[in-house]
Amino acid sequence: MFWGGGKHLTMFDNWLKTLANWRNPLRPPGAISEKEFLQTCIHCMKCAEICSYGSIQIAHGKAGLKMGTPFIFPREVPCYLCMECPPVCPSGALQPAVKKSDVKMGLAVIDRLKCFPYNGIICRSCYERCPIYTEAITLENELYPVVHDDKCVGCGICENVCPTEPSAITIQSSHEVI
Amino acid sequence: MNNLEKWFHSNLGVLRRISQIGALVLVVLIPILNKNEIYILLGNFYSLSIGNLEIADPAIVAQTILLTKKVFLPLLLAGLIPIVITLFLGKVFCSWACPYFLISEMGAKLRSIFKTPQPSLKNPKPQYYWFIFAGVMLFAIISGVPIITYFSFPGLISSNIANLVLCGIVGVELFFIFVILLSEMVFDSRFWCKYFCPVGAVLSLFLSKNTLKIKLNSVACGNCEKLSESPCINACVLNLNPKKENLYPYCNHCFACVDSCQNYGNALTITFQNKEK
């Protein structure tokens, strides 16, 4: 409110969020640690080109020195875990994962203040669309979605399908450190 | 010299332009194919894959190995292909395929309308070239920032074209290329390819004694009255003097000088041989 109204505050908030998103990017499946990824990725875009869902986007100026590297924005298009991109990476920045369930792009986190079931509205969007079905997200008491850290691969389908705005379930990238 | 060789020598300029435009078409074609779910061709000038064959920019490969201190074998093998080509044919990638070379050539032509180019009569010392390259590499190693990836113009241009076709976005990186192009127009035409380009520098490391090179037959050379009016010196797109020493590593093997000498005694030829005649 010190900024002269709520509008500016939201803008500032959004800007902070964008900044945070760029800092902890969701990388395509099989990505190595962020620091090594930046030195290893050769910006060849093969992963983005082979992705038939258009999940992988290439970062530009906004991302600073991370420009040219692949990102996934699950709220726009999540990763559907077709696993086509790791084998085409020429530099080893994406390590070919053996199975879908071995992928660790990030971790889904539920904001219980926003999530419908925790607020008395029945919703099973994330539970039903989770590719690691009935394992990564389970329903407690047949009602409340709960994420299991060890099973969740961080593909972002849940974040994509969440009916609340902004999404009550978000992916925290596993590349926390720069 | 047989007929085919003669034809080749006198059409070098046209052949090179066809090759350059072909390379540009390839860059545009790959994302279009990918969009239609044909994945036989992937990538751009950073790294290209044709079926299972991987080709990578050797400058980036060298940088990745130096920065991560790890050798990823498929990447190393991919980087060898351009190096083998360079060992035999020289820096032909630069002048026959690189999109920036084409743009920069057009820029230099535009500049020559406003300002008559001054042909340089002697070549700069090779030390400058290696000094700049060593500086760039040292910076990359010390800072850990993969700087060559941001300054590899063939890769940068082709990846942005691919991104434009795929998602309709281009990056601010192109602005940097624009700035360099503009300063080439203002200060010294072609300075980027001649002195700074890291891709060309890495390729230059592999120029050997038996690499395809320009040979001057001093008997046939008419010396063309005034040195500054020599067609070969005026034809050189990098403003070098093909008749003087220190032509390498600056020369980008475009062979425009050979083409230009066709009607002036044929003193310049392309050869693998090292021996002076």
Short mmCIF file of C-alpha atoms in Angstrom, two decimals:
data_model
loop_
_atom_site.label_atom_id
_atom_site.label_comp_id
_atom_site.label_asym_id
_atom_site.label_seq_id
_atom_site.Cartn_x
_atom_site.Cartn_y
_atom_site.Cartn_z
CA MET A 1 0.00 0.00 0.00
CA PHE A 2 2.96 2.29 0.44
CA TRP A 3 3.45 2.16 -3.33
CA GLY A 4 0.23 3.99 -3.95
CA GLY A 5 -2.38 1.31 -4.30
CA GLY A 6 -2.75 -2.41 -4.63
CA LYS A 7 -2.12 -2.43 -8.36
CA HIS A 8 1.52 -1.54 -7.99
CA LEU A 9 1.94 -4.04 -5.24
CA THR A 10 0.66 -6.82 -7.48
CA MET A 11 3.02 -5.68 -10.21
CA PHE A 12 5.91 -5.75 -7.79
CA ASP A 13 4.75 -9.11 -6.55
CA ASN A 14 4.56 -10.46 -10.09
CA TRP A 15 7.97 -9.10 -10.88
CA LEU A 16 9.42 -10.82 -7.80
CA LYS A 17 7.72 -14.03 -8.85
CA THR A 18 9.12 -13.85 -12.39
CA LEU A 19 12.55 -13.23 -10.94
CA ALA A 20 12.20 -16.21 -8.63
CA ASN A 21 11.01 -18.39 -11.50
CA TRP A 22 14.03 -17.52 -13.61
CA ARG A 23 16.29 -18.18 -10.67
CA ASN A 24 14.93 -21.63 -10.06
CA PRO A 25 14.02 -22.77 -13.51
CA LEU A 26 12.25 -25.98 -14.28
CA ARG A 27 14.58 -27.75 -16.67
CA PRO A 28 13.70 -30.56 -19.08
CA PRO A 29 13.81 -34.09 -17.61
CA GLY A 30 17.26 -35.49 -16.89
CA ALA A 31 18.94 -32.09 -16.41
CA ILE A 32 22.13 -32.06 -14.36
CA SER A 33 22.69 -29.59 -11.50
CA GLU A 34 22.00 -25.99 -12.45
CA LYS A 35 25.59 -24.72 -12.24
CA GLU A 36 26.91 -27.53 -14.43
CA PHE A 37 23.89 -27.27 -16.70
CA LEU A 38 24.72 -23.66 -17.55
CA GLN A 39 28.27 -24.62 -18.46
CA THR A 40 27.31 -27.76 -20.35
CA CYS A 41 24.22 -26.73 -22.30
CA ILE A 42 25.35 -25.62 -25.74
CA HIS A 43 22.07 -23.87 -26.67
CA CYS A 44 21.49 -26.15 -29.65
CA MET A 45 17.71 -26.23 -29.06
CA LYS A 46 17.41 -29.87 -30.07
CA CYS A 47 15.33 -30.61 -26.95
CA ALA A 48 12.93 -27.79 -27.82
CA GLU A 49 12.74 -28.91 -31.43
CA ILE A 50 11.99 -32.55 -30.67
CA CYS A 51 9.37 -31.72 -28.00
CA SER A 52 6.09 -32.35 -29.81
CA TYR A 53 4.04 -30.75 -27.03
CA GLY A 54 5.95 -27.49 -27.19
CA SER A 55 6.70 -27.77 -23.48
CA ILE A 56 10.31 -26.71 -23.74
CA GLN A 57 10.83 -23.01 -24.32
CA ILE A 58 14.08 -21.22 -24.93
CA ALA A 59 14.88 -18.39 -22.54
CA HIS A 60 15.87 -14.98 -23.82
CA GLY A 61 17.00 -11.63 -22.47
CA LYS A 62 14.82 -11.82 -19.36
CA ALA A 63 16.84 -14.77 -18.14
CA GLY A 64 20.14 -12.86 -18.22
CA LEU A 65 23.08 -15.18 -18.66
CA LYS A 66 20.69 -18.11 -18.77
CA MET A 67 19.42 -17.01 -22.15
CA GLY A 68 19.45 -19.65 -24.83
CA THR A 69 18.88 -22.47 -22.36
CA PRO A 70 15.72 -24.61 -22.23
CA PHE A 71 12.98 -23.96 -19.66
CA ILE A 72 9.61 -25.46 -18.88
CA PHE A 73 6.76 -23.30 -17.62
CA PRO A 74 4.26 -25.87 -16.37
CA ARG A 75 1.39 -23.41 -16.04
CA GLU A 76 1.66 -22.82 -19.80
CA VAL A 77 2.65 -26.28 -21.05
CA PRO A 78 3.84 -28.96 -18.63
CA CYS A 79 6.19 -31.83 -19.41
CA TYR A 80 4.27 -34.91 -20.49
CA LEU A 81 7.27 -37.15 -19.81
CA CYS A 82 7.52 -38.58 -23.33
CA MET A 83 11.28 -38.73 -22.67
CA GLU A 84 12.23 -37.79 -26.21
CA CYS A 85 14.49 -34.90 -25.25
CA PRO A 86 17.23 -36.46 -23.07
CA PRO A 87 18.59 -38.76 -25.82
CA VAL A 88 18.95 -35.92 -28.35
CA CYS A 89 21.06 -33.74 -26.04
CA PRO A 90 24.54 -33.73 -27.60
CA SER A 91 26.42 -32.34 -24.61
CA GLY A 92 25.16 -34.45 -21.72
CA ALA A 93 23.36 -31.52 -20.08
CA LEU A 94 20.29 -33.76 -20.11
CA GLN A 95 21.21 -37.21 -18.88
CA PRO A 96 19.02 -39.88 -20.42
CA ALA A 97 16.88 -41.15 -17.55
CA VAL A 98 16.00 -44.81 -17.58
CA LYS A 99 12.38 -44.60 -16.53
CA LYS A 100 9.74 -41.94 -16.22
CA SER A 101 9.66 -42.45 -12.47
CA ASP A 102 13.43 -41.72 -12.22
CA VAL A 103 12.95 -38.15 -13.41
CA LYS A 104 13.43 -35.48 -10.77
CA MET A 105 12.65 -32.11 -12.29
CA GLY A 106 11.14 -30.69 -9.17
CA LEU A 107 8.57 -31.24 -6.48
CA ALA A 108 4.91 -30.31 -6.39
CA VAL A 109 3.89 -28.25 -3.37
CA ILE A 110 0.28 -27.66 -2.39
CA ASP A 111 -0.78 -24.33 -0.96
CA ARG A 112 -3.52 -25.43 1.41
CA LEU A 113 -4.90 -21.93 1.72
CA LYS A 114 -5.83 -21.92 -1.95
CA CYS A 115 -6.43 -25.60 -2.70
CA PHE A 116 -10.17 -26.28 -3.21
CA PRO A 117 -10.57 -29.51 -1.18
CA TYR A 118 -8.89 -27.89 1.82
CA ASN A 119 -11.43 -25.10 1.51
CA GLY A 120 -14.50 -27.26 1.28
CA ILE A 121 -14.89 -27.64 -2.49
CA ILE A 122 -14.51 -31.09 -4.01
CA CYS A 123 -11.73 -31.19 -6.66
CA ARG A 124 -9.59 -34.04 -7.88
CA SER A 125 -7.91 -32.37 -10.89
CA CYS A 126 -4.32 -32.94 -9.88
CA TYR A 127 -4.93 -36.38 -8.43
CA GLU A 128 -6.56 -37.65 -11.59
CA ARG A 129 -4.09 -36.18 -14.06
CA CYS A 130 -0.89 -37.12 -12.26
CA PRO A 131 1.19 -39.38 -14.55
CA ILE A 132 2.56 -41.27 -11.55
CA TYR A 133 -1.04 -42.13 -10.85
CA THR A 134 -2.08 -42.87 -7.24
CA GLU A 135 1.56 -42.82 -6.20
CA ALA A 136 2.86 -39.26 -6.37
CA ILE A 137 -0.44 -37.66 -5.35
CA THR A 138 -2.83 -39.54 -3.11
CA LEU A 139 -6.11 -38.48 -1.55
CA GLU A 140 -6.20 -38.40 2.21
CA ASN A 141 -9.59 -39.48 3.47
CA GLU A 142 -10.62 -39.78 -0.21
CA LEU A 143 -10.70 -35.98 -0.29
CA TYR A 144 -7.50 -34.06 0.38
CA PRO A 145 -4.61 -34.32 -2.13
CA VAL A 146 -1.20 -35.04 -0.63
CA VAL A 147 2.11 -35.04 -2.56
CA HIS A 148 4.66 -37.76 -1.89
CA ASP A 149 8.17 -36.32 -2.18
CA ASP A 150 9.83 -39.57 -3.14
CA LYS A 151 7.44 -40.33 -6.01
CA CYS A 152 6.76 -36.88 -7.47
CA VAL A 153 8.82 -36.24 -10.63
CA GLY A 154 7.94 -32.56 -10.97
CA CYS A 155 6.46 -32.73 -14.46
CA GLY A 156 4.01 -29.92 -13.68
CA ILE A 157 0.84 -31.48 -15.10
CA CYS A 158 -0.85 -30.85 -11.73
CA GLU A 159 0.16 -27.19 -11.79
CA ASN A 160 -1.19 -26.97 -15.34
CA VAL A 161 -4.62 -28.46 -14.57
CA CYS A 162 -5.22 -26.80 -11.20
CA PRO A 163 -8.49 -24.82 -11.50
CA THR A 164 -7.53 -22.09 -9.04
CA GLU A 165 -5.90 -18.92 -10.24
CA PRO A 166 -2.98 -18.76 -9.51
CA SER A 167 -2.39 -22.47 -9.22
CA ALA A 168 -2.68 -23.90 -5.71
CA ILE A 169 -0.21 -26.64 -6.56
CA THR A 170 3.12 -25.42 -7.91
CA ILE A 171 6.38 -27.09 -8.86
CA GLN A 172 9.48 -26.17 -6.94
CA SER A 173 12.46 -26.79 -9.17
CA SER A 174 15.08 -29.19 -7.91
CA HIS A 175 17.72 -26.71 -9.12
CA GLU A 176 17.57 -24.44 -6.11
CA VAL A 177 21.20 -23.34 -6.08
CA ILE A 178 22.68 -21.17 -8.79
CA MET B 1 44.82 -28.05 -64.93
CA ASN B 2 41.90 -29.93 -66.44
CA ASN B 3 38.60 -28.49 -67.52
CA LEU B 4 36.74 -29.31 -64.33
CA GLU B 5 39.39 -27.62 -62.22
CA LYS B 6 39.30 -24.62 -64.49
CA TRP B 7 35.53 -24.39 -64.23
CA PHE B 8 35.75 -24.75 -60.47
CA HIS B 9 38.38 -22.04 -60.18
CA SER B 10 36.44 -19.56 -62.25
CA ASN B 11 33.09 -20.18 -60.56
CA LEU B 12 34.26 -20.12 -56.96
CA GLY B 13 32.35 -16.94 -56.18
CA VAL B 14 29.03 -18.29 -57.41
CA LEU B 15 29.53 -21.69 -55.79
CA ARG B 16 30.32 -20.06 -52.48
CA ARG B 17 27.20 -17.91 -52.58
CA ILE B 18 25.08 -20.97 -53.38
CA SER B 19 26.64 -22.81 -50.46
CA GLN B 20 26.04 -19.87 -48.09
CA ILE B 21 22.41 -19.54 -49.10
CA GLY B 22 22.00 -23.32 -48.91
CA ALA B 23 23.25 -23.24 -45.32
CA LEU B 24 20.78 -20.48 -44.49
CA VAL B 25 17.94 -22.45 -46.10
CA LEU B 26 18.93 -25.48 -44.01
CA VAL B 27 18.71 -23.41 -40.83
CA VAL B 28 15.19 -22.28 -41.71
CA LEU B 29 14.17 -25.72 -42.96
CA ILE B 30 15.10 -27.66 -39.80
CA PRO B 31 12.52 -26.06 -37.46
CA ILE B 32 9.88 -26.24 -40.21
CA LEU B 33 10.52 -29.98 -40.54
CA ASN B 34 10.48 -30.35 -36.76
CA LYS B 35 7.18 -28.53 -36.56
CA ASN B 36 5.76 -31.10 -38.95
CA GLU B 37 7.13 -33.87 -36.76
CA ILE B 38 10.02 -34.88 -38.97
CA TYR B 39 13.01 -35.23 -36.71
CA ILE B 40 15.71 -36.50 -39.07
CA LEU B 41 17.41 -33.12 -38.93
CA LEU B 42 17.79 -31.41 -35.56
CA GLY B 43 19.66 -28.48 -34.13
CA ASN B 44 21.54 -25.56 -35.61
CA PHE B 45 25.13 -24.40 -35.99
CA TYR B 46 25.83 -24.96 -32.31
CA SER B 47 25.17 -28.61 -32.89
CA LEU B 48 23.54 -30.34 -35.80
CA SER B 49 22.32 -33.89 -36.01
CA ILE B 50 21.59 -35.63 -39.26
CA GLY B 51 19.94 -38.90 -38.34
CA ASN B 52 22.37 -40.39 -35.85
CA LEU B 53 25.32 -38.33 -36.99
CA GLU B 54 26.16 -35.56 -34.54
CA ILE B 55 28.17 -32.49 -35.48
CA ALA B 56 29.08 -29.84 -32.92
CA ASP B 57 30.81 -26.49 -32.94
CA PRO B 58 34.40 -27.27 -31.85
CA ALA B 59 34.74 -23.92 -30.06
CA ILE B 60 31.83 -24.83 -27.79
CA VAL B 61 33.19 -28.35 -27.30
CA ALA B 62 36.56 -26.95 -26.24
CA GLN B 63 34.87 -24.50 -23.90
CA THR B 64 32.65 -27.17 -22.32
CA ILE B 65 35.64 -29.41 -21.64
CA LEU B 66 37.66 -26.53 -20.17
CA LEU B 67 34.80 -25.27 -18.01
CA THR B 68 33.38 -28.50 -16.65
CA LYS B 69 36.72 -30.35 -16.70
CA LYS B 70 34.84 -33.40 -17.88
CA VAL B 71 34.92 -35.08 -21.26
CA PHE B 72 31.60 -36.22 -22.62
CA LEU B 73 32.62 -38.60 -25.40
CA PRO B 74 29.69 -38.10 -27.83
CA LEU B 75 30.24 -34.33 -27.69
CA LEU B 76 33.97 -34.73 -28.29
CA LEU B 77 33.34 -36.96 -31.30
CA ALA B 78 30.77 -34.50 -32.64
CA GLY B 79 33.35 -31.74 -32.39
CA LEU B 80 35.89 -33.76 -34.34
CA ILE B 81 33.95 -33.63 -37.61
CA PRO B 82 34.42 -29.89 -38.26
CA ILE B 83 38.03 -30.24 -37.13
CA VAL B 84 38.70 -32.97 -39.70
CA ILE B 85 37.11 -30.79 -42.38
CA THR B 86 39.34 -27.91 -41.27
CA LEU B 87 42.45 -30.10 -41.35
CA PHE B 88 41.83 -30.75 -45.02
CA LEU B 89 39.97 -27.74 -46.37
CA GLY B 90 40.77 -24.97 -43.92
CA LYS B 91 38.21 -22.58 -42.44
CA VAL B 92 35.71 -23.26 -45.20
CA PHE B 93 32.90 -23.32 -42.65
CA CYS B 94 33.35 -19.59 -42.06
CA SER B 95 33.14 -18.43 -45.64
CA TRP B 96 30.99 -21.16 -47.16
CA ALA B 97 28.35 -21.73 -44.47
CA CYS B 98 28.42 -19.20 -41.60
CA PRO B 99 25.34 -16.95 -41.74
CA TYR B 100 27.17 -14.08 -40.07
CA PHE B 101 29.84 -14.15 -42.76
CA LEU B 102 27.11 -13.68 -45.35
CA ILE B 103 25.45 -10.83 -43.45
CA SER B 104 28.77 -9.17 -42.78
CA GLU B 105 29.76 -9.46 -46.44
CA MET B 106 26.52 -7.74 -47.40
CA GLY B 107 27.27 -5.09 -44.77
CA ALA B 108 30.71 -4.51 -46.24
CA LYS B 109 29.18 -4.18 -49.70
CA LEU B 110 26.74 -1.60 -48.37
CA ARG B 111 29.59 0.25 -46.70
CA SER B 112 31.60 0.32 -49.93
CA ILE B 113 28.83 2.39 -51.52
CA PHE B 114 29.42 5.20 -49.04
CA LYS B 115 33.09 4.72 -48.43
CA THR B 116 35.62 3.41 -50.91
CA PRO B 117 37.39 0.49 -49.25
CA GLN B 118 41.10 0.93 -48.69
CA PRO B 119 42.88 -2.30 -49.62
CA SER B 120 45.45 -3.20 -47.00
CA LEU B 121 48.81 -4.04 -48.44
CA LYS B 122 50.16 -6.13 -45.61
CA ASN B 123 48.58 -8.57 -43.22
CA PRO B 124 48.40 -8.09 -39.45
CA LYS B 125 50.65 -10.21 -37.25
CA PRO B 126 49.13 -13.55 -36.20
CA GLN B 127 50.02 -12.77 -32.59
CA TYR B 128 47.04 -10.38 -32.31
CA TYR B 129 44.70 -13.15 -33.32
CA TRP B 130 45.97 -15.64 -30.77
CA PHE B 131 46.17 -13.00 -28.06
CA ILE B 132 42.47 -12.14 -28.41
CA PHE B 133 41.48 -15.81 -28.50
CA ALA B 134 43.58 -16.65 -25.44
CA GLY B 135 41.98 -13.71 -23.62
CA VAL B 136 38.48 -14.96 -24.38
CA MET B 137 39.30 -18.51 -23.30
CA LEU B 138 40.99 -17.32 -20.10
CA PHE B 139 37.98 -15.19 -19.25
CA ALA B 140 35.69 -18.18 -19.75
CA ILE B 141 37.83 -20.43 -17.54
CA ILE B 142 38.30 -17.88 -14.74
CA SER B 143 34.70 -16.65 -14.60
CA GLY B 144 33.06 -19.99 -15.36
CA VAL B 145 30.71 -18.21 -17.74
CA PRO B 146 30.38 -20.00 -21.08
CA ILE B 147 31.17 -16.79 -22.96
CA ILE B 148 31.86 -18.46 -26.32
CA THR B 149 28.31 -19.77 -26.40
CA TYR B 150 27.04 -16.18 -26.31
CA PHE B 151 29.54 -14.97 -28.90
CA SER B 152 29.34 -17.80 -31.39
CA PHE B 153 27.55 -15.88 -34.12
CA PRO B 154 26.72 -18.80 -36.44
CA GLY B 155 25.04 -20.63 -33.58
CA LEU B 156 23.39 -17.49 -32.23
CA ILE B 157 21.89 -16.50 -35.56
CA SER B 158 20.74 -20.00 -36.48
CA SER B 159 19.23 -20.73 -33.07
CA ASN B 160 17.32 -17.46 -33.15
CA ILE B 161 16.02 -18.24 -36.63
CA ALA B 162 14.90 -21.64 -35.34
CA ASN B 163 13.22 -20.03 -32.36
CA LEU B 164 11.48 -17.54 -34.62
CA VAL B 165 10.06 -20.36 -36.74
CA LEU B 166 9.18 -22.55 -33.75
CA CYS B 167 7.67 -20.05 -31.32
CA GLY B 168 7.75 -16.70 -33.08
CA ILE B 169 10.21 -15.17 -30.60
CA VAL B 170 13.70 -13.83 -31.10
CA GLY B 171 16.10 -13.00 -28.32
CA VAL B 172 17.86 -9.79 -27.39
CA GLU B 173 21.09 -11.55 -28.37
CA LEU B 174 20.39 -10.49 -31.93
CA PHE B 175 20.78 -6.91 -30.81
CA PHE B 176 24.43 -7.59 -30.01
CA ILE B 177 24.97 -8.94 -33.52
CA PHE B 178 23.31 -5.80 -34.84
CA VAL B 179 25.68 -3.64 -32.79
CA ILE B 180 28.73 -5.48 -34.12
CA LEU B 181 27.41 -5.23 -37.66
CA LEU B 182 26.83 -1.52 -37.22
CA SER B 183 30.31 -0.93 -35.82
CA GLU B 184 31.74 -2.90 -38.71
CA MET B 185 29.98 -0.48 -41.00
CA VAL B 186 31.36 2.51 -39.12
CA PHE B 187 34.89 1.49 -38.13
CA ASP B 188 36.52 -1.43 -39.85
CA SER B 189 34.59 -3.72 -42.13
CA ARG B 190 34.80 -7.41 -41.22
CA PHE B 191 36.72 -6.97 -37.96
CA TRP B 192 34.63 -9.61 -36.17
CA CYS B 193 35.45 -12.49 -38.52
CA LYS B 194 39.00 -11.32 -38.90
CA TYR B 195 40.03 -10.87 -35.27
CA PHE B 196 37.40 -11.82 -32.73
CA CYS B 197 35.26 -14.77 -33.74
CA PRO B 198 35.99 -17.65 -31.30
CA VAL B 199 34.66 -20.27 -33.70
CA GLY B 200 37.08 -19.23 -36.41
CA ALA B 201 39.91 -19.11 -33.86
CA VAL B 202 39.37 -22.68 -32.71
CA LEU B 203 39.21 -23.82 -36.32
CA SER B 204 42.45 -21.92 -37.01
CA LEU B 205 44.22 -24.07 -34.43
CA PHE B 206 43.87 -26.96 -36.84
CA LEU B 207 45.29 -25.36 -39.97
CA SER B 208 48.20 -27.59 -40.86
CA LYS B 209 50.95 -27.39 -43.44
CA ASN B 210 48.98 -29.59 -45.80
CA THR B 211 45.65 -27.81 -45.46
CA LEU B 212 44.10 -26.54 -48.66
CA LYS B 213 45.67 -23.16 -49.20
CA ILE B 214 46.25 -20.38 -51.65
CA LYS B 215 49.50 -20.59 -53.56
CA LEU B 216 51.09 -17.71 -55.42
CA ASN B 217 52.99 -18.50 -58.57
CA SER B 218 55.33 -15.51 -58.53
CA VAL B 219 56.41 -16.07 -62.13
CA ALA B 220 52.86 -15.87 -63.46
CA CYS B 221 51.91 -12.98 -61.19
CA GLY B 222 52.02 -9.81 -63.21
CA ASN B 223 52.19 -7.81 -59.97
CA CYS B 224 49.37 -5.84 -61.53
CA GLU B 225 51.20 -2.50 -61.94
CA LYS B 226 50.25 -0.85 -58.66
CA LEU B 227 49.92 -3.14 -55.69
CA SER B 228 46.75 -1.43 -54.49
CA GLU B 229 45.12 -2.14 -57.83
CA SER B 230 45.73 -5.88 -57.69
CA PRO B 231 42.44 -7.66 -58.27
CA CYS B 232 43.23 -10.26 -55.61
CA ILE B 233 43.83 -7.66 -52.90
CA ASN B 234 40.65 -5.84 -53.82
CA ALA B 235 38.69 -9.09 -54.00
CA CYS B 236 39.64 -10.27 -50.51
CA VAL B 237 36.50 -10.05 -48.40
CA LEU B 238 38.56 -9.82 -45.21
CA ASN B 239 40.79 -7.04 -46.50
CA LEU B 240 43.95 -9.13 -46.55
CA ASN B 241 46.78 -9.33 -49.02
CA PRO B 242 46.99 -12.85 -50.47
CA LYS B 243 50.42 -12.12 -51.89
CA LYS B 244 52.07 -11.38 -48.57
CA GLU B 245 53.07 -13.55 -45.61
CA ASN B 246 50.93 -13.90 -42.46
CA LEU B 247 47.86 -14.64 -44.55
CA TYR B 248 47.02 -17.42 -42.11
CA PRO B 249 45.33 -17.68 -39.63
CA TYR B 250 43.35 -14.66 -40.81
CA CYS B 251 42.27 -16.08 -44.18
CA ASN B 252 38.83 -17.65 -44.12
CA HIS B 253 39.34 -19.77 -47.23
CA CYS B 254 36.67 -18.09 -49.33
CA PHE B 255 39.02 -18.15 -52.38
CA ALA B 256 37.65 -14.91 -53.78
CA CYS B 257 41.23 -13.92 -54.64
CA VAL B 258 41.71 -17.08 -56.70
CA ASP B 259 38.51 -16.34 -58.55
CA SER B 260 39.58 -12.77 -59.22
CA CYS B 261 42.99 -13.80 -60.58
CA GLN B 262 41.49 -15.90 -63.37
CA ASN B 263 41.85 -13.17 -65.98
CA TYR B 264 45.14 -11.85 -64.65
CA GLY B 265 47.57 -14.68 -65.32
CA ASN B 266 46.11 -17.33 -63.02
CA ALA B 267 48.91 -16.82 -60.55
CA LEU B 268 46.84 -17.79 -57.52
CA THR B 269 45.72 -21.40 -57.24
CA ILE B 270 44.29 -23.63 -54.56
CA THR B 271 46.54 -26.45 -53.50
CA PHE B 272 47.18 -29.00 -50.78
CA GLN B 273 50.89 -28.98 -51.48
CA ASN B 274 53.22 -27.30 -49.11
CA LYS B 275 56.22 -26.95 -51.39
CA GLU B 276 57.12 -23.72 -53.10
CA LYS B 277 57.47 -24.04 -56.81
#
